[in-house]
PDB file of C-alpha atoms in Angstrom:
ATOM      1  CA  MET L   1       2.479  20.781  -4.052  1.00  0.00           C
ATOM      2  CA  PRO L   2       0.845  17.808  -4.923  1.00  0.00           C
ATOM      3  CA  ARG L   3       0.636  16.517  -8.274  1.00  0.00           C
ATOM      4  CA  TYR L   4      -2.797  15.869 -10.275  1.00  0.00           C
ATOM      5  CA  GLU L   5      -3.911  14.563 -13.000  1.00  0.00           C
ATOM      6  CA  LEU L   6      -7.592  15.585 -14.857  1.00  0.00           C
ATOM      7  CA  ALA L   7      -8.675  13.449 -17.179  1.00  0.00           C
ATOM      8  CA  LEU L   8     -11.073  15.121 -19.763  1.00  0.00           C
ATOM      9  CA  ILE L   9     -13.178  14.071 -22.301  1.00  0.00           C
ATOM     10  CA  MET L  10     -14.595  16.454 -24.626  1.00  0.00           C
ATOM     11  CA  LYS L  11     -17.351  16.103 -27.232  1.00  0.00           C
ATOM     12  CA  ALA L  12     -16.663  15.206 -30.613  1.00  0.00           C
ATOM     13  CA  MET L  13     -15.550  18.424 -32.425  1.00  0.00           C
ATOM     14  CA  GLN L  14     -13.353  19.477 -34.895  1.00  0.00           C
ATOM     15  CA  ARG L  15      -9.825  19.816 -34.601  1.00  0.00           C
ATOM     16  CA  ALA L  16     -10.242  23.796 -34.217  1.00  0.00           C
ATOM     17  CA  GLU L  17     -12.883  23.883 -31.714  1.00  0.00           C
ATOM     18  CA  THR L  18     -10.864  21.286 -30.059  1.00  0.00           C
ATOM     19  CA  ALA L  19      -8.073  23.151 -29.561  1.00  0.00           C
ATOM     20  CA  ALA L  20      -9.469  26.421 -28.514  1.00  0.00           C
ATOM     21  CA  THR L  21     -11.726  23.870 -25.705  1.00  0.00           C
ATOM     22  CA  LEU L  22      -8.217  22.519 -24.776  1.00  0.00           C
ATOM     23  CA  ARG L  23      -6.608  26.188 -24.665  1.00  0.00           C
ATOM     24  CA  ARG L  24      -9.205  27.854 -22.169  1.00  0.00           C
ATOM     25  CA  THR L  25      -9.060  24.390 -19.893  1.00  0.00           C
ATOM     26  CA  VAL L  26      -5.614  24.706 -19.508  1.00  0.00           C
ATOM     27  CA  GLU L  27      -5.774  28.779 -19.206  1.00  0.00           C
ATOM     28  CA  THR L  28      -8.132  28.379 -16.511  1.00  0.00           C
ATOM     29  CA  LEU L  29      -5.610  26.135 -14.291  1.00  0.00           C
ATOM     30  CA  MET L  30      -2.721  28.456 -14.952  1.00  0.00           C
ATOM     31  CA  GLU L  31      -5.349  31.286 -14.100  1.00  0.00           C
ATOM     32  CA  ARG L  32      -5.732  29.501 -10.334  1.00  0.00           C
ATOM     33  CA  GLY L  33      -2.245  29.016 -10.122  1.00  0.00           C
ATOM     34  CA  ALA L  34      -1.796  25.266 -11.357  1.00  0.00           C
ATOM     35  CA  VAL L  35       1.573  24.300 -13.476  1.00  0.00           C
ATOM     36  CA  VAL L  36       0.939  22.383 -16.024  1.00  0.00           C
ATOM     37  CA  ARG L  37       3.488  19.258 -16.681  1.00  0.00           C
ATOM     38  CA  HIS L  38       1.917  17.554 -19.319  1.00  0.00           C
ATOM     39  CA  MET L  39      -0.909  16.955 -22.052  1.00  0.00           C
ATOM     40  CA  GLU L  40      -1.496  13.762 -23.771  1.00  0.00           C
ATOM     41  CA  ASN L  41      -4.103  13.041 -26.333  1.00  0.00           C
ATOM     42  CA  LEU L  42      -5.678   9.703 -26.008  1.00  0.00           C
ATOM     43  CA  GLY L  43      -7.415   9.624 -29.092  1.00  0.00           C
ATOM     44  CA  GLU L  44     -11.003  10.607 -30.174  1.00  0.00           C
ATOM     45  CA  ARG L  45     -13.212   7.435 -29.939  1.00  0.00           C
ATOM     46  CA  LEU L  46     -16.519   6.010 -29.468  1.00  0.00           C
ATOM     47  CA  LEU L  47     -17.537   6.586 -25.291  1.00  0.00           C
ATOM     48  CA  PRO L  48     -18.299   3.382 -23.837  1.00  0.00           C
ATOM     49  CA  TYR L  49     -21.286   3.647 -22.931  1.00  0.00           C
ATOM     50  CA  LYS L  50     -24.292   6.920 -23.856  1.00  0.00           C
ATOM     51  CA  ILE L  51     -23.272   9.729 -22.138  1.00  0.00           C
ATOM     52  CA  SER L  52     -26.102  12.715 -21.267  1.00  0.00           C
ATOM     53  CA  LYS L  53     -24.820  15.658 -20.388  1.00  0.00           C
ATOM     54  CA  HIS L  54     -25.584  19.889 -21.143  1.00  0.00           C
ATOM     55  CA  ASN L  55     -28.912  18.413 -23.283  1.00  0.00           C
ATOM     56  CA  GLN L  56     -27.699  16.295 -25.112  1.00  0.00           C
ATOM     57  CA  ARG L  57     -26.587  12.704 -25.518  1.00  0.00           C
ATOM     58  CA  HIS L  58     -22.788  12.140 -27.230  1.00  0.00           C
ATOM     59  CA  THR L  59     -21.524   8.851 -28.588  1.00  0.00           C
ATOM     60  CA  ARG L  60     -18.245  10.051 -29.120  1.00  0.00           C
ATOM     61  CA  GLY L  61     -15.571  12.054 -27.539  1.00  0.00           C
ATOM     62  CA  SER L  62     -11.839  12.977 -27.594  1.00  0.00           C
ATOM     63  CA  TYR L  63      -9.571  11.896 -24.892  1.00  0.00           C
ATOM     64  CA  PHE L  64      -7.033  13.780 -23.135  1.00  0.00           C
ATOM     65  CA  LEU L  65      -5.188  13.796 -19.755  1.00  0.00           C
ATOM     66  CA  ILE L  66      -3.067  17.354 -18.541  1.00  0.00           C
ATOM     67  CA  ASP L  67      -0.849  16.459 -15.424  1.00  0.00           C
ATOM     68  CA  PHE L  68      -1.054  19.508 -13.349  1.00  0.00           C
ATOM     69  CA  HIS L  69       0.528  20.580  -9.968  1.00  0.00           C
ATOM     70  CA  ALA L  70      -1.400  22.065  -8.438  1.00  0.00           C
ATOM     71  CA  ALA L  71      -3.086  24.165  -4.378  1.00  0.00           C
ATOM     72  CA  PRO L  72      -5.272  21.398  -3.134  1.00  0.00           C
ATOM     73  CA  SER L  73      -7.882  25.039  -2.529  1.00  0.00           C
ATOM     74  CA  ILE L  74      -8.656  25.395  -6.072  1.00  0.00           C
ATOM     75  CA  LEU L  75      -9.890  22.005  -7.323  1.00  0.00           C
ATOM     76  CA  PRO L  76     -13.597  22.590  -6.412  1.00  0.00           C
ATOM     77  CA  GLY L  77     -13.281  25.627  -7.980  1.00  0.00           C
ATOM     78  CA  LEU L  78     -12.306  24.072 -11.017  1.00  0.00           C
ATOM     79  CA  LEU L  79     -14.850  21.019 -11.373  1.00  0.00           C
ATOM     80  CA  ASP L  80     -17.295  23.850 -11.314  1.00  0.00           C
ATOM     81  CA  HIS L  81     -15.980  25.845 -14.095  1.00  0.00           C
ATOM     82  CA  LEU L  82     -15.612  22.073 -15.962  1.00  0.00           C
ATOM     83  CA  ASP L  83     -18.513  20.876 -15.447  1.00  0.00           C
ATOM     84  CA  ARG L  84     -20.369  24.700 -16.846  1.00  0.00           C
ATOM     85  CA  ASP L  85     -18.530  23.838 -19.667  1.00  0.00           C
ATOM     86  CA  VAL L  86     -20.348  23.197 -22.638  1.00  0.00           C
ATOM     87  CA  ASP L  87     -17.796  21.261 -24.652  1.00  0.00           C
ATOM     88  CA  VAL L  88     -16.412  19.258 -21.777  1.00  0.00           C
ATOM     89  CA  VAL L  89     -18.630  15.732 -21.084  1.00  0.00           C
ATOM     90  CA  ARG L  90     -16.956  14.629 -18.379  1.00  0.00           C
ATOM     91  CA  PRO L  91     -13.793  15.728 -16.349  1.00  0.00           C
ATOM     92  CA  THR L  92     -12.462  13.923 -13.398  1.00  0.00           C
ATOM     93  CA  VAL L  93      -9.438  15.034 -11.181  1.00  0.00           C
ATOM     94  CA  LEU L  94      -7.261  12.651  -9.720  1.00  0.00           C
ATOM     95  CA  LYS L  95      -4.137  12.436  -7.287  1.00  0.00           C
ATOM     96  CA  LYS L  96      -1.710  10.686  -8.715  1.00  0.00           C
ATOM     97  CA  ASP L  97       0.898   9.110  -6.660  1.00  0.00           C
ATOM     98  CA  THR L  98       4.280   9.634  -6.826  1.00  0.00           C
ATOM     99  CA  GLU L  99       5.687   7.014  -4.302  1.00  0.00           C
ATOM    100  CA  VAL L 100       4.926   3.639  -4.888  1.00  0.00           C
ATOM    101  CA  SER L 101       4.113   1.606  -1.856  1.00  0.00           C
ATOM    102  CA  GLY L 102       6.868  -0.123   0.180  1.00  0.00           C
ATOM    103  CA  LYS L 103       4.184  -3.070   0.385  1.00  0.00           C
ATOM    104  CA  THR L 104       5.301  -6.033  -1.828  1.00  0.00           C
ATOM    105  CA  CYS L 105       3.132  -8.100  -4.138  1.00  0.00           C
ATOM    106  CA  CYS L 106       3.546 -12.338  -3.493  1.00  0.00           C
ATOM    107  CA  GLY L 107       7.207 -11.290  -1.612  1.00  0.00           C
ATOM    108  CA  HIS L 108       8.134 -10.238  -4.512  1.00  0.00           C
ATOM    109  CA  SER L 109      10.304  -7.443  -3.455  1.00  0.00           C
ATOM    110  CA  ARG L 110      10.073  -3.734  -5.867  1.00  0.00           C
ATOM    111  CA  SER L 111      12.420  -1.375  -6.657  1.00  0.00           C
ATOM    112  CA  THR L 112      10.982   2.043  -5.717  1.00  0.00           C
ATOM    113  CA  SER L 113      10.409   3.989  -8.443  1.00  0.00           C
ATOM    114  CA  GLN L 114       9.649   8.145  -8.257  1.00  0.00           C
ATOM    115  CA  ASP L 115       6.894   8.058 -10.943  1.00  0.00           C
ATOM    116  CA  THR L 116       3.957   5.456 -10.993  1.00  0.00           C
ATOM    117  CA  ALA L 117       4.509   3.688 -14.281  1.00  0.00           C
ATOM    118  CA  ARG L 118       2.532   5.019 -17.397  1.00  0.00           C
ATOM    119  CA  LYS L 119       3.002   3.911 -19.981  1.00  0.00           C
TER     120      LYS L 119
ATOM    121  CA  MET A   1      18.632 -46.987  51.767  1.00  0.00           C
ATOM    122  CA  PHE A   2      21.817 -46.151  49.350  1.00  0.00           C
ATOM    123  CA  ALA A   3      22.466 -50.010  48.712  1.00  0.00           C
ATOM    124  CA  LEU A   4      19.012 -49.821  47.544  1.00  0.00           C
ATOM    125  CA  ARG A   5      19.485 -47.054  45.272  1.00  0.00           C
ATOM    126  CA  GLY A   6      23.073 -48.159  44.086  1.00  0.00           C
ATOM    127  CA  ARG A   7      21.391 -50.978  42.782  1.00  0.00           C
ATOM    128  CA  GLN A   8      18.290 -49.456  40.993  1.00  0.00           C
ATOM    129  CA  SER A   9      21.287 -47.138  39.199  1.00  0.00           C
ATOM    130  CA  LEU A  10      22.995 -50.440  38.150  1.00  0.00           C
ATOM    131  CA  LYS A  11      19.880 -51.903  36.849  1.00  0.00           C
ATOM    132  CA  ARG A  12      18.881 -48.728  35.078  1.00  0.00           C
ATOM    133  CA  ALA A  13      22.657 -49.472  33.070  1.00  0.00           C
ATOM    134  CA  VAL A  14      22.125 -52.383  32.134  1.00  0.00           C
ATOM    135  CA  CYS A  15      19.080 -52.406  30.672  1.00  0.00           C
ATOM    136  CA  HIS A  16      19.665 -49.009  28.392  1.00  0.00           C
ATOM    137  CA  PRO A  17      23.157 -49.957  27.482  1.00  0.00           C
ATOM    138  CA  GLY A  18      23.027 -47.489  23.847  1.00  0.00           C
ATOM    139  CA  LEU A  19      22.429 -44.860  26.322  1.00  0.00           C
ATOM    140  CA  THR A  20      25.313 -45.163  28.895  1.00  0.00           C
ATOM    141  CA  SER A  21      27.433 -42.427  25.972  1.00  0.00           C
ATOM    142  CA  LEU A  22      24.788 -39.971  26.527  1.00  0.00           C
ATOM    143  CA  ARG A  23      24.326 -39.775  30.380  1.00  0.00           C
ATOM    144  CA  SER A  24      27.832 -39.034  30.435  1.00  0.00           C
ATOM    145  CA  PRO A  25      28.328 -34.951  31.251  1.00  0.00           C
ATOM    146  CA  ALA A  26      28.975 -33.243  27.772  1.00  0.00           C
ATOM    147  CA  GLY A  27      32.730 -33.213  26.372  1.00  0.00           C
ATOM    148  CA  ALA A  28      34.064 -34.472  30.751  1.00  0.00           C
ATOM    149  CA  GLN A  29      35.286 -37.648  29.511  1.00  0.00           C
ATOM    150  CA  ASN A  30      34.468 -38.103  25.256  1.00  0.00           C
ATOM    151  CA  PRO A  31      36.081 -35.467  23.422  1.00  0.00           C
ATOM    152  CA  VAL A  32      34.062 -34.475  20.116  1.00  0.00           C
ATOM    153  CA  PRO A  33      34.882 -36.370  17.248  1.00  0.00           C
ATOM    154  CA  GLN A  34      35.957 -35.165  13.979  1.00  0.00           C
ATOM    155  CA  ASP A  35      33.211 -35.879  12.125  1.00  0.00           C
ATOM    156  CA  ASP A  36      30.286 -34.198  13.751  1.00  0.00           C
ATOM    157  CA  HIS A  37      26.842 -34.979  12.324  1.00  0.00           C
ATOM    158  CA  THR A  38      25.288 -32.249  14.335  1.00  0.00           C
ATOM    159  CA  PRO A  39      23.135 -30.532  11.729  1.00  0.00           C
ATOM    160  CA  VAL A  40      24.813 -27.427  10.550  1.00  0.00           C
ATOM    161  CA  LYS A  41      22.557 -24.059  10.451  1.00  0.00           C
ATOM    162  CA  MET A  42      22.023 -22.708   6.910  1.00  0.00           C
ATOM    163  CA  GLU A  43      19.457 -21.429   4.289  1.00  0.00           C
ATOM    164  CA  ASN A  44      17.156 -24.565   2.873  1.00  0.00           C
ATOM    165  CA  PRO A  45      19.002 -25.271  -0.372  1.00  0.00           C
ATOM    166  CA  TYR A  46      16.180 -26.494  -2.166  1.00  0.00           C
ATOM    167  CA  ARG A  47      13.859 -23.192  -2.124  1.00  0.00           C
ATOM    168  CA  GLN A  48      12.605 -22.357  -4.962  1.00  0.00           C
ATOM    169  CA  PRO A  49      11.955 -18.624  -5.381  1.00  0.00           C
ATOM    170  CA  GLU A  50       8.264 -17.325  -4.565  1.00  0.00           C
ATOM    171  CA  LYS A  51       5.491 -17.658  -7.688  1.00  0.00           C
ATOM    172  CA  GLY A  52       4.354 -15.023  -7.953  1.00  0.00           C
ATOM    173  CA  CYS A  53       0.779 -14.115  -9.555  1.00  0.00           C
ATOM    174  CA  VAL A  54       0.564 -12.335 -13.586  1.00  0.00           C
ATOM    175  CA  LEU A  55       0.317  -9.328 -12.611  1.00  0.00           C
ATOM    176  CA  CYS A  56       3.235  -8.851  -9.714  1.00  0.00           C
ATOM    177  CA  SER A  57       5.753  -6.962 -11.665  1.00  0.00           C
ATOM    178  CA  THR A  58       3.297  -4.666 -13.395  1.00  0.00           C
ATOM    179  CA  ALA A  59       1.757  -1.561 -12.826  1.00  0.00           C
ATOM    180  CA  VAL A  60      -1.937  -1.956 -12.189  1.00  0.00           C
ATOM    181  CA  ASP A  61      -3.992   2.050 -13.968  1.00  0.00           C
ATOM    182  CA  PHE A  62      -6.969   3.052 -15.094  1.00  0.00           C
ATOM    183  CA  LYS A  63      -5.991   3.670 -18.218  1.00  0.00           C
ATOM    184  CA  ASN A  64      -4.877   0.978 -18.896  1.00  0.00           C
ATOM    185  CA  VAL A  65      -8.102  -0.457 -20.328  1.00  0.00           C
ATOM    186  CA  GLN A  66      -6.848  -3.765 -22.593  1.00  0.00           C
ATOM    187  CA  LEU A  67      -5.203  -5.448 -19.622  1.00  0.00           C
ATOM    188  CA  LEU A  68      -7.980  -4.477 -17.297  1.00  0.00           C
ATOM    189  CA  SER A  69     -10.774  -6.357 -19.416  1.00  0.00           C
ATOM    190  CA  GLN A  70      -8.566  -9.660 -19.321  1.00  0.00           C
ATOM    191  CA  PHE A  71     -10.450  -9.984 -15.931  1.00  0.00           C
ATOM    192  CA  VAL A  72     -13.847  -8.964 -16.748  1.00  0.00           C
ATOM    193  CA  SER A  73     -16.628 -11.209 -18.324  1.00  0.00           C
ATOM    194  CA  PRO A  74     -17.430 -10.959 -22.150  1.00  0.00           C
ATOM    195  CA  HIS A  75     -20.990 -11.306 -21.796  1.00  0.00           C
ATOM    196  CA  THR A  76     -21.868  -9.109 -19.346  1.00  0.00           C
ATOM    197  CA  GLY A  77     -19.297  -7.233 -18.175  1.00  0.00           C
ATOM    198  CA  ARG A  78     -18.599  -8.119 -14.515  1.00  0.00           C
ATOM    199  CA  ILE A  79     -15.498  -8.549 -12.620  1.00  0.00           C
ATOM    200  CA  TYR A  80     -14.305 -11.729 -11.739  1.00  0.00           C
ATOM    201  CA  GLY A  81     -13.539 -13.137  -8.244  1.00  0.00           C
ATOM    202  CA  ARG A  82      -9.766 -13.880  -7.112  1.00  0.00           C
ATOM    203  CA  HIS A  83     -10.770 -17.644  -7.333  1.00  0.00           C
ATOM    204  CA  ILE A  84     -10.795 -17.261 -11.024  1.00  0.00           C
ATOM    205  CA  THR A  85      -8.625 -14.776 -11.871  1.00  0.00           C
ATOM    206  CA  GLY A  86      -5.816 -16.137  -9.149  1.00  0.00           C
ATOM    207  CA  LEU A  87      -4.217 -13.007  -8.319  1.00  0.00           C
ATOM    208  CA  CYS A  88      -2.600 -11.988  -5.097  1.00  0.00           C
ATOM    209  CA  GLY A  89      -4.908 -10.397  -2.512  1.00  0.00           C
ATOM    210  CA  VAL A  90      -2.694  -6.754  -3.160  1.00  0.00           C
ATOM    211  CA  LYS A  91      -3.672  -6.818  -7.311  1.00  0.00           C
ATOM    212  CA  GLN A  92      -7.163  -8.060  -6.814  1.00  0.00           C
ATOM    213  CA  ARG A  93      -7.971  -5.251  -5.187  1.00  0.00           C
ATOM    214  CA  GLN A  94      -5.728  -2.964  -7.208  1.00  0.00           C
ATOM    215  CA  VAL A  95      -7.194  -4.029 -10.878  1.00  0.00           C
ATOM    216  CA  SER A  96     -10.914  -4.317  -8.846  1.00  0.00           C
ATOM    217  CA  LYS A  97     -10.396  -0.250  -7.970  1.00  0.00           C
ATOM    218  CA  ALA A  98      -8.599   0.316 -11.079  1.00  0.00           C
ATOM    219  CA  ILE A  99     -11.775  -1.580 -13.203  1.00  0.00           C
ATOM    220  CA  LYS A 100     -14.639   0.788 -11.347  1.00  0.00           C
ATOM    221  CA  LYS A 101     -12.622   3.599 -11.094  1.00  0.00           C
ATOM    222  CA  ALA A 102     -12.192   3.933 -15.646  1.00  0.00           C
ATOM    223  CA  ILE A 103     -16.546   3.094 -15.758  1.00  0.00           C
ATOM    224  CA  SER A 104     -17.012   6.046 -13.518  1.00  0.00           C
ATOM    225  CA  MET A 105     -14.860   8.123 -15.412  1.00  0.00           C
ATOM    226  CA  GLY A 106     -15.896   7.257 -18.527  1.00  0.00           C
ATOM    227  CA  PHE A 107     -13.298   4.925 -19.825  1.00  0.00           C
ATOM    228  CA  MET A 108     -15.095   1.289 -19.722  1.00  0.00           C
ATOM    229  CA  SER A 109     -17.821  -0.319 -19.997  1.00  0.00           C
ATOM    230  CA  VAL A 110     -19.825  -1.056 -17.108  1.00  0.00           C
ATOM    231  CA  THR A 111     -22.426  -3.890 -18.823  1.00  0.00           C
ATOM    232  CA  HIS A 112     -19.843  -5.682 -21.907  1.00  0.00           C
ATOM    233  CA  LYS A 113     -15.961  -5.840 -22.435  1.00  0.00           C
ATOM    234  CA  HIS A 114     -14.916  -3.785 -25.642  1.00  0.00           C
ATOM    235  CA  PRO A 115     -15.177  -6.347 -28.715  1.00  0.00           C
ATOM    236  CA  GLN A 116     -11.674  -5.081 -29.641  1.00  0.00           C
ATOM    237  CA  PHE A 117     -10.195  -7.060 -26.860  1.00  0.00           C
ATOM    238  CA  MET A 118     -12.816 -10.393 -26.718  1.00  0.00           C
ATOM    239  CA  ARG A 119      -9.519 -11.739 -28.775  1.00  0.00           C
ATOM    240  CA  ASP A 120      -7.279 -11.219 -25.458  1.00  0.00           C
ATOM    241  CA  PRO A 121      -5.415 -14.517 -24.901  1.00  0.00           C
ATOM    242  CA  ASN A 122      -7.205 -15.630 -21.750  1.00  0.00           C
ATOM    243  CA  ILE A 123      -5.567 -15.243 -18.243  1.00  0.00           C
ATOM    244  CA  CYS A 124      -8.511 -16.378 -16.225  1.00  0.00           C
ATOM    245  CA  ASN A 125      -9.582 -19.860 -15.389  1.00  0.00           C
ATOM    246  CA  ILE A 126     -12.490 -19.393 -17.591  1.00  0.00           C
ATOM    247  CA  LYS A 127     -13.476 -20.481 -20.643  1.00  0.00           C
ATOM    248  CA  SER A 128     -14.391 -17.759 -22.897  1.00  0.00           C
ATOM    249  CA  ILE A 129     -17.213 -17.818 -25.886  1.00  0.00           C
ATOM    250  CA  GLU A 130     -15.113 -19.335 -29.173  1.00  0.00           C
TER     251      GLU A 130
END
């Protein structure tokens, strides 16, 4: 199954509410047959620009990254569900490249790695 | 006819005395001397390692906003061109795509550079604001 990454920006909430939203999201993922691999918290920070969503103007947000394996057919349904969620400001699903392309940069040979560097 | 030819060949031999050795068939009368001065095929010993661009060994990621902000104008937030950043084709395209991705996903600003990253070292060939 291809590997995806969900960059989730949620509105700034209390810890309990954030946890509840995350739990809801991951449960939705698992219901649709996705295997959640890893989750990262990138912290709560000021948004780079004010985002209007669900009749609200958001200035701050908490950033989360969810790594998961899923079938490609669930993605439209998942994005629809996340768009309807009031607590989510901006959901984005990206495909994650596992293989580094063989193209070399400036004639330097790069060792092929399994994962894209996420440090 | 033949006598004429003979005289011409004699003339040629006299006119170019230095080339008579080359005219003789290879290896027939003169064997190859020990110290042969013909060039030996080898890799260029003065070859220098290829210089890459600044990001040659780094992976470009949309999450790495600090790195991406180094290639963006602090005044307007516009992405610098190749002639300013000095990156190679592959990396310039990756950086540009990553910046646009980060902007659309809500990681990076459109019109300015994050003030936290204003003091970062200057990679590009452009004078930054003091």
